Short mmCIF file of C-alpha atoms in Angstrom, two decimals:
data_model
loop_
_atom_site.label_atom_id
_atom_site.label_comp_id
_atom_site.label_asym_id
_atom_site.label_seq_id
_atom_site.Cartn_x
_atom_site.Cartn_y
_atom_site.Cartn_z
CA MET D 2 181.43 -110.52 114.26
CA ILE D 3 177.70 -110.25 113.82
CA TYR D 4 177.28 -112.05 110.52
CA ALA D 5 173.48 -111.88 110.57
CA LEU D 6 173.33 -108.12 110.15
CA LEU D 7 174.67 -108.53 106.63
CA LEU D 8 172.01 -110.91 105.42
CA ALA D 9 168.37 -111.15 104.48
CA ALA D 10 165.75 -111.97 107.06
CA TYR D 11 164.55 -115.16 105.37
CA VAL D 12 166.04 -118.02 103.42
CA GLN D 13 164.01 -119.80 100.75
CA ILE D 14 163.97 -123.58 101.12
CA PRO D 15 163.22 -125.03 97.70
CA ALA D 16 160.43 -127.48 96.97
CA GLY D 17 161.56 -131.07 96.80
CA THR D 18 161.84 -134.40 98.53
CA TYR D 19 164.28 -134.58 101.41
CA THR D 20 165.68 -137.45 103.42
CA LEU D 21 165.07 -136.93 107.11
CA GLY D 22 165.68 -138.90 110.29
CA GLU D 23 168.20 -141.55 111.04
CA LYS D 24 168.14 -145.30 110.74
CA GLY D 25 167.29 -146.83 114.11
CA HIS D 26 166.40 -143.51 115.76
CA VAL D 27 163.33 -144.30 117.81
CA LEU D 28 161.81 -140.83 117.65
CA ASN D 29 163.01 -139.80 114.21
CA PRO D 30 163.33 -142.77 111.85
CA LEU D 31 164.85 -142.54 108.38
CA ARG D 32 162.25 -141.43 105.82
CA LYS D 33 161.53 -139.21 102.80
CA VAL D 34 159.55 -136.01 103.17
CA THR D 35 158.25 -133.75 100.42
CA THR D 36 157.78 -130.00 100.75
CA THR D 37 156.41 -127.37 98.40
CA GLY D 38 159.05 -125.00 99.75
CA PHE D 39 158.98 -122.38 102.49
CA GLN D 40 160.82 -119.32 103.77
CA ILE D 41 162.45 -119.63 107.17
CA SER D 42 163.94 -116.80 109.20
CA THR D 43 167.68 -116.42 109.10
CA THR D 44 167.99 -116.04 112.85
CA GLU D 45 166.15 -116.88 115.99
CA LEU D 46 163.61 -114.29 117.09
CA THR D 47 165.30 -111.59 119.15
CA ASN D 48 164.31 -109.64 122.23
CA THR D 49 163.90 -106.61 119.96
CA ASP D 50 161.37 -108.51 117.86
CA PHE D 51 159.47 -109.77 120.88
CA GLU D 52 159.44 -106.35 122.51
CA LYS D 53 157.67 -104.90 119.46
CA PHE D 54 154.97 -107.52 119.91
CA VAL D 55 154.59 -106.80 123.61
CA HIS D 56 154.52 -103.03 123.09
CA SER D 57 151.95 -103.37 120.39
CA THR D 58 149.61 -105.79 122.17
CA GLY D 59 150.32 -105.55 125.90
CA TYR D 60 150.80 -109.28 125.86
CA VAL D 61 151.76 -110.89 129.16
CA THR D 62 153.76 -114.10 128.90
CA ASP D 63 153.05 -117.30 130.81
CA ALA D 64 156.14 -116.84 132.97
CA GLU D 65 155.01 -113.33 133.92
CA LYS D 66 151.52 -114.58 134.74
CA TYR D 67 152.33 -117.77 136.57
CA LYS D 68 155.80 -116.99 137.98
CA ASN D 69 157.01 -120.44 137.04
CA ALA D 70 159.97 -119.91 134.70
CA MET D 71 162.81 -122.37 134.92
CA VAL D 72 166.32 -120.95 135.02
CA PHE D 73 169.82 -122.30 135.26
CA VAL D 74 172.74 -121.33 137.44
CA PRO D 75 176.12 -123.07 137.38
CA GLY D 76 176.37 -125.69 140.08
CA LEU D 77 173.12 -127.43 139.35
CA ALA D 78 173.29 -131.13 138.61
CA GLU D 79 172.79 -132.30 135.05
CA PHE D 80 169.25 -131.75 133.76
CA ARG D 81 168.30 -129.82 136.89
CA TRP D 82 166.67 -126.39 136.63
CA LEU D 83 165.37 -123.96 139.22
CA GLU D 84 161.95 -122.42 139.27
CA ASP D 85 162.41 -118.66 139.57
CA SER D 86 159.35 -116.50 140.10
CA THR D 87 161.28 -113.39 139.02
CA ALA D 88 162.32 -114.74 135.63
CA SER D 89 160.60 -113.84 132.38
CA TRP D 90 161.66 -112.80 128.88
CA ARG D 91 162.65 -109.41 130.37
CA TYR D 92 164.85 -111.13 132.99
CA PRO D 93 165.69 -114.42 131.31
CA ASN D 94 167.77 -115.79 134.18
CA GLY D 95 165.91 -114.11 137.02
CA LYS D 96 165.96 -110.48 138.15
CA SER D 97 169.11 -110.89 140.22
CA ARG D 98 171.06 -111.80 137.08
CA GLY D 99 170.00 -108.73 135.16
CA GLY D 100 167.66 -107.73 132.37
CA ILE D 101 167.83 -107.65 128.59
CA GLU D 102 168.74 -103.96 128.18
CA ARG D 103 172.07 -104.84 126.63
CA LYS D 104 170.80 -108.07 125.11
CA MET D 105 168.23 -106.84 122.64
CA ASP D 106 169.98 -108.71 119.82
CA HIS D 107 169.91 -111.99 121.77
CA PRO D 108 167.20 -114.54 121.12
CA VAL D 109 164.10 -114.10 123.23
CA THR D 110 163.91 -116.82 125.89
CA THR D 111 161.96 -117.72 128.99
CA ILE D 112 158.83 -117.85 126.92
CA SER D 113 156.49 -120.79 126.46
CA TYR D 114 155.25 -122.44 123.30
CA HIS D 115 151.95 -120.75 124.03
CA ASP D 116 153.75 -117.37 123.99
CA ALA D 117 155.53 -118.23 120.74
CA GLU D 118 152.18 -119.06 119.16
CA ALA D 119 150.79 -115.71 120.30
CA TYR D 120 153.72 -113.90 118.72
CA CYS D 121 153.25 -115.78 115.46
CA LYS D 122 149.55 -114.94 115.33
CA TRP D 123 150.33 -111.24 115.80
CA ALA D 124 153.24 -111.16 113.35
CA LYS D 125 151.37 -113.26 110.77
CA VAL D 126 154.08 -115.87 110.63
CA ARG D 127 154.20 -119.43 111.94
CA LEU D 128 156.54 -121.86 113.62
CA PRO D 129 158.37 -124.29 111.36
CA SER D 130 157.05 -127.83 111.49
CA LEU D 131 159.36 -130.51 112.89
CA ASP D 132 160.09 -131.65 109.35
CA GLU D 133 160.64 -128.14 107.97
CA TRP D 134 163.09 -127.33 110.72
CA GLU D 135 165.03 -130.48 109.95
CA ILE D 136 165.05 -129.82 106.21
CA ALA D 137 166.55 -126.40 106.93
CA ALA D 138 169.11 -127.82 109.33
CA ARG D 139 170.30 -131.11 107.99
CA GLY D 140 172.75 -132.29 105.39
CA LEU D 141 174.96 -129.42 106.31
CA LYS D 142 178.19 -129.94 108.14
CA THR D 143 177.61 -127.09 110.50
CA ALA D 144 179.62 -126.72 113.67
CA PRO D 145 177.38 -125.99 116.64
CA GLY D 146 177.44 -122.35 117.71
CA ASN D 147 176.78 -121.37 121.30
CA ILE D 148 176.76 -124.59 123.36
CA TRP D 149 178.09 -125.71 126.76
CA HIS D 150 181.69 -126.78 126.30
CA GLY D 151 182.34 -127.79 129.91
CA ARG D 152 182.33 -131.36 131.17
CA ASN D 153 179.25 -130.78 133.28
CA HIS D 154 177.17 -127.93 134.63
CA LEU D 155 178.76 -127.67 138.02
CA GLN D 156 181.07 -124.88 136.88
CA ALA D 157 180.28 -121.94 134.64
CA ASP D 158 181.44 -122.30 131.05
CA THR D 159 182.18 -119.18 129.01
CA SER D 160 184.83 -120.74 126.84
CA ASP D 161 183.09 -119.67 123.62
CA GLY D 162 182.47 -116.19 124.96
CA PHE D 163 179.00 -116.81 126.34
CA MET D 164 177.57 -118.67 129.27
CA TYR D 165 173.92 -118.04 128.48
CA THR D 166 172.62 -116.80 125.11
CA ALA D 167 174.73 -115.12 122.43
CA PRO D 168 173.58 -112.33 120.11
CA VAL D 169 171.97 -113.94 117.07
CA GLY D 170 174.48 -114.26 114.26
CA SER D 171 177.52 -114.38 116.50
CA PHE D 172 178.64 -117.64 114.96
CA ARG D 173 179.16 -118.68 111.37
CA PRO D 174 175.93 -119.57 109.52
CA ASN D 175 175.24 -122.88 107.83
CA ILE D 176 175.75 -123.21 104.11
CA ILE D 177 172.35 -121.77 103.18
CA GLY D 178 172.71 -118.79 105.49
CA LEU D 179 170.82 -119.86 108.62
CA TYR D 180 172.33 -118.88 111.97
CA ASP D 181 172.28 -120.80 115.23
CA MET D 182 170.41 -123.80 113.90
CA PHE D 183 172.53 -125.76 116.36
CA GLY D 184 173.08 -124.16 119.74
CA ASN D 185 172.15 -120.81 121.31
CA VAL D 186 168.50 -121.69 122.05
CA PHE D 187 166.21 -124.63 121.51
CA GLU D 188 163.72 -123.70 118.80
CA PHE D 189 160.03 -124.51 119.17
CA CYS D 190 158.52 -126.39 116.23
CA SER D 191 154.92 -127.18 115.45
CA GLY D 192 153.71 -130.75 115.16
CA ALA D 193 153.52 -133.76 117.42
CA LEU D 194 155.10 -137.17 117.73
CA PRO D 195 153.06 -140.34 118.12
CA GLY D 196 151.99 -140.80 121.70
CA ASP D 197 152.30 -137.13 122.67
CA SER D 198 149.81 -135.74 125.14
CA LYS D 199 148.31 -132.41 124.15
CA GLN D 200 150.57 -130.70 126.68
CA VAL D 201 153.80 -131.85 125.06
CA VAL D 202 155.45 -129.77 122.38
CA HIS D 203 158.82 -130.09 120.73
CA ALA D 204 161.91 -128.01 120.14
CA ARG D 205 165.06 -128.72 118.19
CA GLY D 206 168.67 -127.79 117.65
CA GLY D 207 170.07 -127.70 121.18
CA SER D 208 170.99 -124.65 123.22
CA TRP D 209 173.69 -122.89 125.20
CA TRP D 210 172.94 -125.39 127.98
CA CYS D 211 173.65 -128.51 125.89
CA SER D 212 176.99 -130.26 126.25
CA LYS D 213 178.38 -133.24 124.42
CA ASN D 214 178.36 -135.18 127.66
CA ALA D 215 174.73 -134.51 128.59
CA CYS D 216 172.03 -133.30 126.18
CA LYS D 217 173.71 -133.68 122.81
CA PHE D 218 170.80 -132.26 120.88
CA PHE D 219 172.75 -129.66 118.86
CA ASN D 220 172.15 -131.66 115.71
CA ALA D 221 169.56 -132.16 112.97
CA THR D 222 168.19 -135.45 114.24
CA ASP D 223 167.23 -135.33 117.89
CA ILE D 224 163.93 -133.92 119.04
CA GLY D 225 163.46 -132.33 122.44
CA ARG D 226 160.23 -132.12 124.35
CA VAL D 227 158.71 -129.78 126.89
CA ASN D 228 155.35 -128.81 128.36
CA ARG D 229 153.62 -126.21 126.18
CA ARG D 230 153.36 -123.88 129.17
CA ALA D 231 156.92 -124.26 130.37
CA SER D 232 159.27 -121.28 130.06
CA PHE D 233 162.97 -122.14 130.09
CA SER D 234 165.87 -119.73 129.74
CA ASN D 235 167.29 -121.73 126.83
CA GLN D 236 164.08 -121.93 124.85
CA GLY D 237 163.27 -119.68 121.87
CA PHE D 238 162.09 -119.95 118.28
CA ARG D 239 162.49 -118.88 114.68
CA VAL D 240 159.64 -118.37 112.26
CA VAL D 241 158.43 -119.30 108.81
CA LYS D 242 156.59 -116.93 106.46
CA ILE D 243 152.93 -117.72 105.87
CA MET Q 12 145.99 -137.37 136.85
CA LYS Q 13 149.28 -136.45 135.35
CA PHE Q 14 150.73 -139.77 136.50
CA TYR Q 15 148.08 -141.74 134.63
CA LEU Q 16 148.55 -139.56 131.61
CA LEU Q 17 152.24 -140.32 131.67
CA MET Q 18 151.57 -144.03 131.71
CA ALA Q 19 149.15 -143.69 128.81
CA VAL Q 20 151.67 -141.70 126.80
CA LEU Q 21 154.40 -144.21 127.49
CA PHE Q 22 152.17 -147.05 126.36
CA CYS Q 23 151.24 -145.30 123.13
CA SER Q 24 154.88 -144.44 122.49
CA LEU Q 25 155.94 -148.02 122.91
CA GLN Q 26 153.33 -149.13 120.38
CA VAL Q 27 154.75 -146.73 117.83
CA PHE Q 28 158.40 -147.39 118.48
CA ALA Q 29 157.80 -151.13 118.21
CA GLN Q 30 157.26 -150.52 114.53
CA GLU Q 31 160.55 -148.68 114.15
CA GLY Q 32 162.98 -151.45 114.72
CA ALA Q 33 163.60 -151.66 118.48
CA SER Q 34 163.21 -155.25 119.62
CA LYS Q 35 160.31 -156.46 121.72
CA GLU Q 36 162.72 -157.33 124.53
CA SER Q 37 164.23 -153.86 124.49
CA LEU Q 38 160.83 -152.18 124.56
CA ALA Q 39 159.58 -154.45 127.30
CA TYR Q 40 162.63 -153.67 129.40
CA HIS Q 41 162.22 -149.95 128.76
CA GLU Q 42 158.66 -150.18 130.07
CA TYR Q 43 159.82 -152.23 133.06
CA ARG Q 44 162.63 -149.90 134.06
CA THR Q 45 160.64 -146.69 133.74
CA LYS Q 46 157.78 -147.86 135.94
CA VAL Q 47 157.34 -145.84 139.08
CA SER Q 48 156.40 -147.25 142.45
CA VAL Q 49 153.12 -146.06 143.91
CA PRO Q 50 153.44 -145.87 147.69
CA PRO Q 51 150.48 -147.21 149.65
CA TYR Q 52 150.55 -144.57 152.39
CA GLU Q 53 147.25 -142.66 152.33
CA LEU Q 54 147.17 -143.30 148.61
CA ALA Q 55 143.44 -142.77 148.18
CA LYS Q 56 143.60 -139.39 149.92
CA ILE Q 57 146.63 -138.27 147.91
CA LYS Q 58 145.16 -139.40 144.61
CA LYS Q 59 142.06 -137.40 145.40
CA LEU Q 60 144.14 -134.33 146.23
CA VAL Q 61 146.16 -134.67 143.04
CA ALA Q 62 143.02 -135.11 140.96
CA GLY Q 63 141.55 -132.04 142.60
CA LEU Q 64 144.42 -129.72 141.84
CA LYS Q 65 142.86 -127.03 139.75
CA THR Q 66 143.91 -126.37 136.22
CA VAL Q 67 146.17 -123.36 136.18
CA TYR Q 68 145.70 -122.26 132.61
CA GLU Q 69 142.87 -121.11 130.40
CA GLU Q 70 141.47 -122.63 127.19
CA ASN Q 71 140.82 -126.05 128.74
CA ASP Q 72 144.57 -126.38 129.02
CA GLU Q 73 145.50 -128.94 131.64
CA GLY Q 74 148.44 -126.87 132.75
CA HIS Q 75 151.05 -127.68 135.29
CA GLU Q 76 149.52 -128.42 138.63
CA LYS Q 77 151.24 -127.68 141.89
CA MET Q 78 149.80 -128.32 145.32
CA PRO Q 79 149.28 -125.07 147.27
CA SER Q 80 151.79 -124.61 150.08
CA ASN Q 81 149.25 -124.70 152.89
CA THR Q 82 147.84 -128.01 151.67
CA TYR Q 83 151.29 -129.48 151.12
CA ASN Q 84 152.53 -128.37 154.51
CA SER Q 85 149.52 -129.89 156.22
CA LEU Q 86 150.31 -133.37 154.90
CA SER Q 87 151.93 -135.92 157.18
CA LEU Q 88 155.38 -137.25 156.36
CA ARG Q 89 153.96 -140.44 154.84
CA GLU Q 90 151.41 -138.46 152.84
CA LYS Q 91 154.10 -136.15 151.50
CA PHE Q 92 156.15 -139.19 150.56
CA THR Q 93 153.26 -140.63 148.56
CA TYR Q 94 152.48 -137.29 146.93
CA ASN Q 95 156.07 -136.65 145.93
CA MET Q 96 156.51 -140.11 144.52
CA ILE Q 97 153.51 -139.91 142.22
CA HIS Q 98 153.38 -136.23 141.32
CA ALA Q 99 156.36 -134.16 140.19
CA GLU Q 100 155.67 -130.44 140.48
CA ASP Q 101 158.19 -128.61 138.30
CA PHE Q 102 158.72 -128.52 134.59
CA SER Q 103 161.39 -130.61 132.99
CA GLN Q 104 162.93 -130.09 129.64
CA ASN Q 105 163.96 -131.30 126.32
CA CYS Q 106 165.86 -134.51 126.24
CA ASP Q 107 164.67 -137.98 125.49
CA VAL Q 108 168.06 -139.32 126.41
CA PHE Q 109 166.95 -142.72 127.51
CA PHE Q 110 165.14 -144.30 124.64
CA MET Q 111 167.59 -146.41 122.80
CA GLN Q 112 167.80 -149.81 121.26
CA ASP Q 113 168.85 -152.91 123.19
CA GLU Q 114 168.29 -151.36 126.59
CA HIS Q 115 167.90 -154.85 128.03
CA LYS Q 116 171.54 -155.60 127.20
CA LYS Q 117 173.01 -152.60 129.00
CA ILE Q 118 173.94 -151.37 132.44
CA PHE Q 119 173.58 -147.61 132.30
CA GLY Q 120 175.62 -145.01 134.11
CA HIS Q 121 172.54 -142.90 134.86
CA LEU Q 122 168.91 -143.58 135.61
CA PRO Q 123 166.12 -143.03 133.08
CA ASP Q 124 163.89 -139.99 133.14
CA ILE Q 125 160.76 -140.76 135.16
CA PHE Q 126 158.25 -137.97 134.89
CA GLY Q 127 158.47 -136.92 131.25
CA GLU Q 128 158.09 -133.17 130.99
CA SER Q 129 157.86 -132.81 134.77
CA ASN Q 130 160.42 -133.03 137.52
CA TRP Q 131 160.49 -132.82 141.30
CA SER Q 132 160.43 -129.29 142.66
CA ASP Q 133 162.84 -127.83 145.20
CA ARG Q 134 160.47 -128.48 148.07
CA GLN Q 135 160.12 -132.09 146.96
CA TYR Q 136 163.88 -132.58 146.72
CA ASN Q 137 164.23 -130.90 150.09
CA PHE Q 138 161.67 -133.22 151.61
CA PHE Q 139 163.72 -136.24 150.58
CA LYS Q 140 166.90 -134.76 152.02
CA GLU Q 141 165.39 -133.43 155.23
CA ASN Q 142 163.67 -136.73 155.96
CA ARG Q 143 166.45 -138.96 154.74
CA ASP Q 144 166.12 -141.76 157.28
CA SER Q 145 162.35 -141.88 157.02
CA VAL Q 146 162.48 -141.85 153.24
CA MET Q 147 164.88 -144.80 153.22
CA ALA Q 148 162.68 -146.68 155.69
CA LEU Q 149 159.53 -146.04 153.68
CA ILE Q 150 161.18 -147.10 150.44
CA LYS Q 151 162.40 -150.29 152.07
CA GLU Q 152 158.99 -151.04 153.55
CA SER Q 153 157.27 -150.40 150.24
CA VAL Q 154 159.74 -152.48 148.20
CA LEU Q 155 159.52 -155.41 150.59
CA ARG Q 156 155.77 -155.35 150.21
CA SER Q 157 155.62 -154.96 146.43
CA LYS Q 158 158.84 -156.84 145.56
CA ARG Q 159 159.60 -153.99 143.16
CA MET Q 160 161.75 -150.87 143.28
CA GLY Q 161 160.34 -148.24 140.93
CA ALA Q 162 162.41 -145.69 139.05
CA ASN Q 163 161.19 -142.92 141.38
CA TYR Q 164 162.50 -144.79 144.44
CA LYS Q 165 165.88 -145.25 142.76
CA HIS Q 166 166.12 -141.55 141.92
CA ALA Q 167 165.28 -140.66 145.51
CA ILE Q 168 167.93 -143.02 146.89
CA VAL Q 169 170.58 -141.40 144.70
CA GLU Q 170 169.34 -137.92 145.58
CA ILE Q 171 169.71 -138.51 149.31
CA ASN Q 172 172.96 -140.42 148.85
CA GLY Q 173 171.41 -143.43 150.55
CA TRP Q 174 174.54 -145.56 150.79
CA GLU Q 175 173.12 -147.24 153.90
CA MET Q 176 170.67 -149.01 151.59
CA ILE Q 177 173.39 -150.85 149.70
CA PRO Q 178 172.82 -154.26 151.37
CA PHE Q 179 169.10 -153.87 150.70
CA LEU Q 180 169.74 -152.84 147.10
CA ILE Q 181 171.98 -155.86 146.59
CA SER Q 182 169.49 -158.29 148.08
CA THR Q 183 166.66 -156.75 146.05
CA TYR Q 184 168.71 -157.11 142.87
CA ASN Q 185 169.73 -160.65 143.67
CA ALA Q 186 166.11 -161.72 144.14
CA ASP Q 187 165.73 -162.09 140.39
CA ARG Q 188 168.57 -160.07 138.80
CA LYS Q 189 166.12 -158.40 136.45
CA ASP Q 190 166.27 -154.74 137.45
CA HIS Q 191 169.68 -153.66 136.21
CA ASP Q 192 169.06 -150.05 137.16
CA ILE Q 193 169.70 -151.17 140.73
CA LEU Q 194 173.28 -151.71 139.58
CA THR Q 195 173.19 -148.17 138.23
CA VAL Q 196 172.11 -146.92 141.65
CA LEU Q 197 175.00 -148.78 143.27
CA MET Q 198 177.47 -147.23 140.84
CA LEU Q 199 176.00 -143.76 141.33
CA LEU Q 200 176.39 -144.13 145.08
CA MET Q 201 180.02 -145.18 144.69
CA GLU Q 202 180.59 -142.31 142.27
CA LYS Q 203 178.89 -139.80 144.54
CA ASN Q 204 181.02 -140.88 147.48
CA LYS Q 205 184.21 -141.03 145.42
CA TYR Q 206 184.92 -144.61 146.45
CA PRO Q 207 188.59 -145.05 145.44
CA ALA Q 208 188.25 -148.60 144.11
CA PHE Q 209 185.45 -147.43 141.86
CA ILE Q 210 186.76 -144.10 140.64
CA THR Q 211 189.96 -145.75 139.47
CA SER Q 212 188.09 -148.48 137.61
CA ALA Q 213 187.47 -148.95 133.89
CA SER Q 214 183.71 -148.72 134.52
CA TYR Q 215 184.12 -145.30 136.08
CA THR Q 216 186.22 -144.10 133.15
CA LYS Q 217 183.60 -145.25 130.70
CA LEU Q 218 180.60 -143.92 132.59
CA TYR Q 219 181.65 -140.88 134.62
CA SER Q 220 184.98 -139.52 133.42
CA GLU Q 221 185.63 -136.35 131.42
CA GLN Q 222 184.83 -138.07 128.18
CA ALA Q 223 181.81 -140.04 129.38
CA ALA Q 224 178.37 -139.26 128.00
CA TYR Q 225 175.27 -139.12 130.15
CA ASP Q 226 173.70 -142.00 128.25
CA GLY Q 227 176.82 -144.15 128.53
CA TYR Q 228 176.60 -147.81 129.48
CA ILE Q 229 178.56 -150.98 129.99
CA GLU Q 230 177.59 -154.38 128.71
CA LEU Q 231 175.18 -156.43 130.76
CA ASN Q 232 176.96 -159.65 131.57
CA LYS Q 233 177.61 -161.72 134.68
CA PRO Q 234 181.18 -160.53 135.28
CA ASN Q 235 180.04 -156.89 135.18
CA GLN Q 236 177.05 -157.60 137.40
CA ASP Q 237 179.16 -159.46 139.94
CA LEU Q 238 181.87 -156.84 139.92
CA ILE Q 239 179.46 -154.00 140.66
CA LEU Q 240 177.80 -155.95 143.48
CA GLU Q 241 181.14 -156.92 144.98
CA ARG Q 242 182.52 -153.37 144.80
CA ALA Q 243 179.35 -151.90 146.27
CA ASP Q 244 179.47 -154.36 149.14
CA LYS Q 245 183.10 -153.45 149.87
CA PHE Q 246 182.24 -149.77 149.64
CA TYR Q 247 179.42 -150.21 152.14
CA LYS Q 248 181.67 -152.08 154.56
CA SER Q 249 184.31 -149.38 154.23
CA LYS Q 250 181.74 -146.74 155.22
CA LYS Q 251 180.42 -148.57 158.28
#
């Protein structure tokens, strides 16, 4: 069932002071954070949304320009990805694995942080900060949605119905109505961690690639990292209203 | 350039994390185990080539540099070895799996990430595999000279399934018994080759079985150290 179609596009996160992080977590220590409140999108940005941006602006993504998208195929060792010059948001897993024609309600992927920023500028929205994303995600006993249930990545796993992305809203939302906070695609966030180079950006919430044995990042605590120009087929974003 | 940047980032990160509760010993060991070896072969030339790789992206963005094919193909075997060991060409993603407390008290089932948001490309992995014997010889030569086996060398040994290096790995470890990731390499080689005495062991169950996590570890103590060394030695002799 596509739950998301029944709901509003944004959820209001109330002003307040929230407890974030985890005791002893080296990247995300336990602390209090105050927000004046913000509105965050109910779902990850879809291919339909991104296509409107591209049609309107003629924007060409990093992966289309530089032919350096990273894709996954079953059989690769853990944490190994393949560079595929044919992959882009239109062909998230490379041309040979098909386009997005029947996946317009899936999250847009195979875009870089740089591309996500360009979308936000055009749509007059912004990425959530690392803290805002966590406020929206944590404290909620949400089961992860679309993740990798197999032991490793040597064999394809479609046990939850999807090997790659799922249509947004395919799984039950969290208690405040946000879909796919954990799983489906990693979501770019703004902000840096101490020691970051200017090329490093962060994404949170895990993806269809993440398994409990390998990258267990389908949670509210862990923080992933990637080069701002890298385009992975499990990397997307959701937005916050300005 | 990217290599030096990585080192700078790692240093800054350690300064910050030191304030967050991880012990000095743990942080020091993290720094020690994530150091890469810098091969001496035509190093000056390779460093110059790496520094000269043009920025790919606009807006003063450093981008992700990759050596053009014609330049890469013109390098000698030793030069390619040096280049590959200090400059990973592809993007890497997402997980900071190996940054935990008390690292110095653990023998891990897998090696730590070495290049941050970069990883070796297909052509780099292929180089290691296609030149397996030479790669093992160069690693050995380099380690004997520097008395140190960097994280990049360990990854390469696992990648090429360099079981022939087991006696060398054991002697390198026994020199000071400080680099416990050498034990990890030994276990990964036994796991990769499905050595029966290892895959039926409690260590295997904990580190590589269905329920094992990628960041799994066993306690660092003398019995565990000795057991891994002894098993690896027997495995090597069984292969010869």
